[in-house]
Coordinates of C-alpha atoms and ligand atoms in Angstrom, one line a residue:
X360 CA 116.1 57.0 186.0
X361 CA 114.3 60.1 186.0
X362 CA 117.4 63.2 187.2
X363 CA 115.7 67.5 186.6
X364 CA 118.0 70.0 186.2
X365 CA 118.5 71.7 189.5
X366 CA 117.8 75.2 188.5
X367 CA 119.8 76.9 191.3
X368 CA 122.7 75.0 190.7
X369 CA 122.1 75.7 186.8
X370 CA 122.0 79.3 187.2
X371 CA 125.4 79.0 189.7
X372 CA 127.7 77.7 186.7
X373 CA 126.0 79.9 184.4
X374 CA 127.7 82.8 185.6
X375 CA 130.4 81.3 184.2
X376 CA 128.8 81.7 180.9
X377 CA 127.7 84.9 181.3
X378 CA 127.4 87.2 184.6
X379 CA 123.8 88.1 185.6
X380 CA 122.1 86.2 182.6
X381 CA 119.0 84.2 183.3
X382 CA 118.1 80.8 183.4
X383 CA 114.8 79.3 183.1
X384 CA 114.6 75.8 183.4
X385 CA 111.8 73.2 182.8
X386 CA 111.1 69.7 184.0
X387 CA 108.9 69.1 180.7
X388 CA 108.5 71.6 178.0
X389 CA 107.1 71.5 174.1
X390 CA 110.1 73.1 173.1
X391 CA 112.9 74.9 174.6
X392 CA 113.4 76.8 171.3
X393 CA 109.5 77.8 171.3
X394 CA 109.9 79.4 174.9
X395 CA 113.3 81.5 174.3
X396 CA 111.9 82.5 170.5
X397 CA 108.6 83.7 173.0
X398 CA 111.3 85.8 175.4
X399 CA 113.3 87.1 172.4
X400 CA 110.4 88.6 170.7
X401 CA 109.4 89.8 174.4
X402 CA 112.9 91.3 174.9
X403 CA 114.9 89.0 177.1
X404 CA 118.3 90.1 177.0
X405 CA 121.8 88.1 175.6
X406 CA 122.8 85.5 177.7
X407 CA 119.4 83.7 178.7
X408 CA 119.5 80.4 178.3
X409 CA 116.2 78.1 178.5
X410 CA 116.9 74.5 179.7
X411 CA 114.7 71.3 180.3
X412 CA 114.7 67.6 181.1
X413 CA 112.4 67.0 178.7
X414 CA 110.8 68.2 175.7
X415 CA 107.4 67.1 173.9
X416 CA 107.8 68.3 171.0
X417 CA 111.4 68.8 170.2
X418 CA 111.9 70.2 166.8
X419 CA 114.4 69.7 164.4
X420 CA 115.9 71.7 161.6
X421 CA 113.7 71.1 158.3
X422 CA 110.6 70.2 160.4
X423 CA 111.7 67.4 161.8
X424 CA 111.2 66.5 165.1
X425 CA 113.6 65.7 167.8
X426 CA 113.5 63.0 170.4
X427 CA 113.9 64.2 173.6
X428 CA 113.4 61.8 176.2
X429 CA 113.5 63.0 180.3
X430 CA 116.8 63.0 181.9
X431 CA 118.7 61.6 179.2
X432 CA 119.8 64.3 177.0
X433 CA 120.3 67.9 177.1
X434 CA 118.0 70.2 175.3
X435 CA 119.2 73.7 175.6
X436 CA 118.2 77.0 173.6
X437 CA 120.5 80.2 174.0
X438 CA 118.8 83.8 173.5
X439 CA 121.7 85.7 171.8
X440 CA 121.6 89.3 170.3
X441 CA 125.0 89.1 168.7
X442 CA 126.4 92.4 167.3
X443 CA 127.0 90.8 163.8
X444 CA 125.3 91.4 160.6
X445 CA 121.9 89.7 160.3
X446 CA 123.3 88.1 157.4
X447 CA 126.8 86.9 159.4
X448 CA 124.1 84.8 162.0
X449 CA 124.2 81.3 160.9
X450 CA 128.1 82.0 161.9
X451 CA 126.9 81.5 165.6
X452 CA 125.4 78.1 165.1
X453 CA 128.9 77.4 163.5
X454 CA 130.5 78.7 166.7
X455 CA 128.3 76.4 169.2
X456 CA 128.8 73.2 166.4
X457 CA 132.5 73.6 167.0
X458 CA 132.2 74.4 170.9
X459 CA 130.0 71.1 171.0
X460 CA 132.4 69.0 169.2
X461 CA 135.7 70.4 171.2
X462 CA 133.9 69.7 174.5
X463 CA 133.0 66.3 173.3
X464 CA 136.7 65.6 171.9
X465 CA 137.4 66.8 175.9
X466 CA 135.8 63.6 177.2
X467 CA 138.6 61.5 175.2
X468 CA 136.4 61.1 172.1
X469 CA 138.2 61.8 169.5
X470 CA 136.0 60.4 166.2
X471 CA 133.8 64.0 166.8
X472 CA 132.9 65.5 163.6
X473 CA 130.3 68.2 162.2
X474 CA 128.4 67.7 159.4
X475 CA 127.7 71.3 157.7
X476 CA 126.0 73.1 158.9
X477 CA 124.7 71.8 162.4
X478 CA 125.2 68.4 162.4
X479 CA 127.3 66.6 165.8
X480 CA 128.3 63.3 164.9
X481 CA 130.6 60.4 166.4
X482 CA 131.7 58.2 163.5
X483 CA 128.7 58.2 161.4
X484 CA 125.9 58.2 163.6
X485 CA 124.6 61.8 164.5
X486 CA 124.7 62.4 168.9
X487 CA 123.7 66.3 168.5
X488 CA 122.1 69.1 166.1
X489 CA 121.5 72.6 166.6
X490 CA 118.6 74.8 165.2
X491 CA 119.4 78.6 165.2
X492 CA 116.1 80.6 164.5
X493 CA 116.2 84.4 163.8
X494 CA 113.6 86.8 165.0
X495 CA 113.6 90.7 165.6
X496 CA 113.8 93.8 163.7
X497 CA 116.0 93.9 160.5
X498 CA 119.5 95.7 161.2
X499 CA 119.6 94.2 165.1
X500 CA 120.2 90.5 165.1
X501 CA 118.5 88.4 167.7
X502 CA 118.2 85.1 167.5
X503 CA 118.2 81.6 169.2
X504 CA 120.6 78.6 169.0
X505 CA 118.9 75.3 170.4
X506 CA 120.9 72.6 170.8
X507 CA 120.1 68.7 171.4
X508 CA 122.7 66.2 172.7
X509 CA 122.2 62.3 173.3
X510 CA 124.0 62.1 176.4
X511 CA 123.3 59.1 178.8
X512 CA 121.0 56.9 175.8
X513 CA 121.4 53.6 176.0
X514 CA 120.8 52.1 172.2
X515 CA 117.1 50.9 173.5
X516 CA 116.3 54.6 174.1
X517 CA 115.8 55.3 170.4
X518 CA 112.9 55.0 169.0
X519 CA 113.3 52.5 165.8
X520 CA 113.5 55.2 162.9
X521 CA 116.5 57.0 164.4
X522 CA 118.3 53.4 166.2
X523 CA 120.2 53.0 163.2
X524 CA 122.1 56.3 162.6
X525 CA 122.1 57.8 166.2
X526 CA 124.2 57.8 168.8
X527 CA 124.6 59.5 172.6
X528 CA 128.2 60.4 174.6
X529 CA 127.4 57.3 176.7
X530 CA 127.5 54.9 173.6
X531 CA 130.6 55.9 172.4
X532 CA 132.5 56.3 175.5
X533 CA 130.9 53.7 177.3
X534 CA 129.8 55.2 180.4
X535 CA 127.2 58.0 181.1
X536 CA 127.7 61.3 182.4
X537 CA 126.9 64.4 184.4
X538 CA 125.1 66.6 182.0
X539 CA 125.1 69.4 184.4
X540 CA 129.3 69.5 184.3
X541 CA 129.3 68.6 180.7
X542 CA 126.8 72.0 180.1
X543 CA 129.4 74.1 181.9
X544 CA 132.3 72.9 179.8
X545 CA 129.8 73.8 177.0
X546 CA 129.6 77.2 178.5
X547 CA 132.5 78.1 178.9
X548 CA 134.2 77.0 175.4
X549 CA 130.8 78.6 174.0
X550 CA 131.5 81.7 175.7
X551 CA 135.1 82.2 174.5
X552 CA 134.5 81.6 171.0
X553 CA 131.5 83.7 170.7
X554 CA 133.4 86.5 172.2
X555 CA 136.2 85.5 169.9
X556 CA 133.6 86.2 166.7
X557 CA 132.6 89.2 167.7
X558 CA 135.7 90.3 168.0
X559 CA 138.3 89.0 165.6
X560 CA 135.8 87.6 163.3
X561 CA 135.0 84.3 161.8
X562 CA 138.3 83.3 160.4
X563 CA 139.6 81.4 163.0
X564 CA 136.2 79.5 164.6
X565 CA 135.7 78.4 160.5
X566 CA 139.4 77.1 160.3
X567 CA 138.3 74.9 163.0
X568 CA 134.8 73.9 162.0
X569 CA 136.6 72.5 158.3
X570 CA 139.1 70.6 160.3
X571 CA 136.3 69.2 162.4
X572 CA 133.9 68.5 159.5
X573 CA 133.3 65.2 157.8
X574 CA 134.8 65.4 154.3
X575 CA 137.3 67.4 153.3
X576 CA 138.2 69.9 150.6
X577 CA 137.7 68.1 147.2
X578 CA 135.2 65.5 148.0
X579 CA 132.5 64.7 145.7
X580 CA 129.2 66.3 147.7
X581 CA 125.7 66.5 146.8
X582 CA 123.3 69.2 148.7
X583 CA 119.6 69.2 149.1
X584 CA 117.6 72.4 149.7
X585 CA 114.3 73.5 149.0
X586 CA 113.8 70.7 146.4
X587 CA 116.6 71.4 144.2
X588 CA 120.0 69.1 144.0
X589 CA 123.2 70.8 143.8
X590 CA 126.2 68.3 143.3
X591 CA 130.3 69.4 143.3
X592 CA 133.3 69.2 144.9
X593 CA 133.7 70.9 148.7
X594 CA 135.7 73.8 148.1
X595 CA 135.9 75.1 151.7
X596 CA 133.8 77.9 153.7
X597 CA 132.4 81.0 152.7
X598 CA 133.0 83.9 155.1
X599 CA 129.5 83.8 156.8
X600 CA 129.9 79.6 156.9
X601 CA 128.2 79.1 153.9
X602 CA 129.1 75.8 151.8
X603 CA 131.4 76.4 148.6
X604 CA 131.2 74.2 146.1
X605 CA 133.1 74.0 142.7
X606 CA 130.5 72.7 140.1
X607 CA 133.8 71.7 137.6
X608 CA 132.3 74.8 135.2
X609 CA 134.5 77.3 136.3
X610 CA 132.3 78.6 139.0
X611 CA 131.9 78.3 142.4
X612 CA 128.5 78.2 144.4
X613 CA 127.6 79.3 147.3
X614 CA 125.1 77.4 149.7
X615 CA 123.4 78.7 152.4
X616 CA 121.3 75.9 153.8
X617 CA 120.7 72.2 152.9
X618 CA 121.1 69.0 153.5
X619 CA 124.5 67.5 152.7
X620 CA 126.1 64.0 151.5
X621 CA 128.8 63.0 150.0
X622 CA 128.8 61.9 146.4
X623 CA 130.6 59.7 144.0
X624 CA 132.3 62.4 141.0
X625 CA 133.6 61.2 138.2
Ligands
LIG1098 C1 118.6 69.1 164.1 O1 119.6 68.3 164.1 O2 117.7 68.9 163.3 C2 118.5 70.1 165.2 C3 118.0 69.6 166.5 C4 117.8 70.7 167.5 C5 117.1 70.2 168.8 C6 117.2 71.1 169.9 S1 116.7 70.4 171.4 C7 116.7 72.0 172.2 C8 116.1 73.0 171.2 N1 114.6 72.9 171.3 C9 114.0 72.4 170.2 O3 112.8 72.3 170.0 N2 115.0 72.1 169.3 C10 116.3 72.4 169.8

């Protein structure tokens, strides 16, 4: 069943997220990240957020692609000029990860948990990502956090590759739901804990995102990025959300990006 966004309607609860911001919503769109990325660098204030039903050429983080069928699953891309360092940014994707997963523990679901840095999963099978993308001039942070939820997928709604490791909210709870009231819960938990960042700092939003997260301190992990393998034991956040992780040589590195899995250690 094909259901738009209604973008009046959209733009009524987003004044819950922010007064006066702007939303611009699509029925079908390449990719809601390509059009806010396009208003960022055109100077479209905080608060904007780009919507649509469906995308065409939904991207993930690493190149991949994401499937975004119509009126199944929310595709969403905040413009956000944050007044953090450019450096402290990936701390925002942190900050929607955990306002994803809260909102999603708020439907009763309570086997929610992020894989660093941007991963949503229920159980073991991934229902949401988020791919933040920086632009602007250095010293004045802009950037954009897209997000992609599986909401009202029925297994049969995946294409092969992805069936076996994906799920969507209906899935896991059972029954499907309004993805319209399920983005203003987003909202407004989005909203506080942004404003919380910017003003009492990161300590608090990465307390929650390790309690959330899928291993814990001292598990064996092994991280991927940019062709090299870095393996250790999780030793807990960094203060811009970065991945610490005790090598066993007396030293502790400090990851940025990657892709992470959890390892057998001796
Ligand atoms: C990932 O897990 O790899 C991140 C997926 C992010 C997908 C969202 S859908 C809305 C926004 N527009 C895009 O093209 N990508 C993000």
């Amino acid at each position: 069943m094909r259901s738009g966004w209604n973008a009046d309607a959209l733009a009524r609860r987003l004044a819950e997220w922010r007064p006066g911001a702007r939303v611009v919503c699509f029925d079908r769109i390449e990719s809601t990240n390509d059009k806010a990325l396009e208003l960022l660098e055109a100077g479209e204030p905080e608060g904007t957020l780009v919507v649509a039903d469906e995308q065409t050429r939904g991207r993930g983080r690493r190149g991949r692609s994401w499937h975004s069928p119509a009126g199944l699953g929310l595709y969403v891309s905040f413009v956000l000029r944050p007044s953090l360092a450019p450096a402290d940014a990936p701390l925002v994707s942190l900050t929607l990860a955990v306002a994803v997963a809260e909102a999603i523990v708020g439907l009763g679901c309570d086997k929610v948990r992020l894989k660093w840095p941007n991963d949503i999963l229920i159980g073991s099978r991934k229902v949401g990502g988020i791919l933040a993308e920086a632009r602007g001039d250095p010293g004045r942070t802009g950037l954009i956090a897209g997000l992609g939820l599986n909401v009202n997928h029925t297994a049969g709604d995946f294409p092969e590759e992805l069936a076996g490791n994906s799920t969507s909210l209906r899935l896991s709870t059972g029954h499907s739901w309004d993805r319209m009231r399920w983005l203003s819960d987003l909202l407004s938990r989005f909203e506080q804990g942004y404003g919380a960042l910017q003003r009492r700092g990161a300590g608090e939003m990465l307390a929650t995102f390790e309690r959330l997260m899928s291993f814990t301190r001292g598990a064996g992990v092994r991280i991927e990025s940019g062709g090299e393998v870095r393996q250790g034991r999780f030793a807990g956040l960094g203060s811009a959300g970065e991945l610490l992780l005790d090598t066993g040589s007396g030293k502790i590195l400090s990851c940025r990006f990657g892709d992470v899995q959890c390892a057998r250690m001796r």
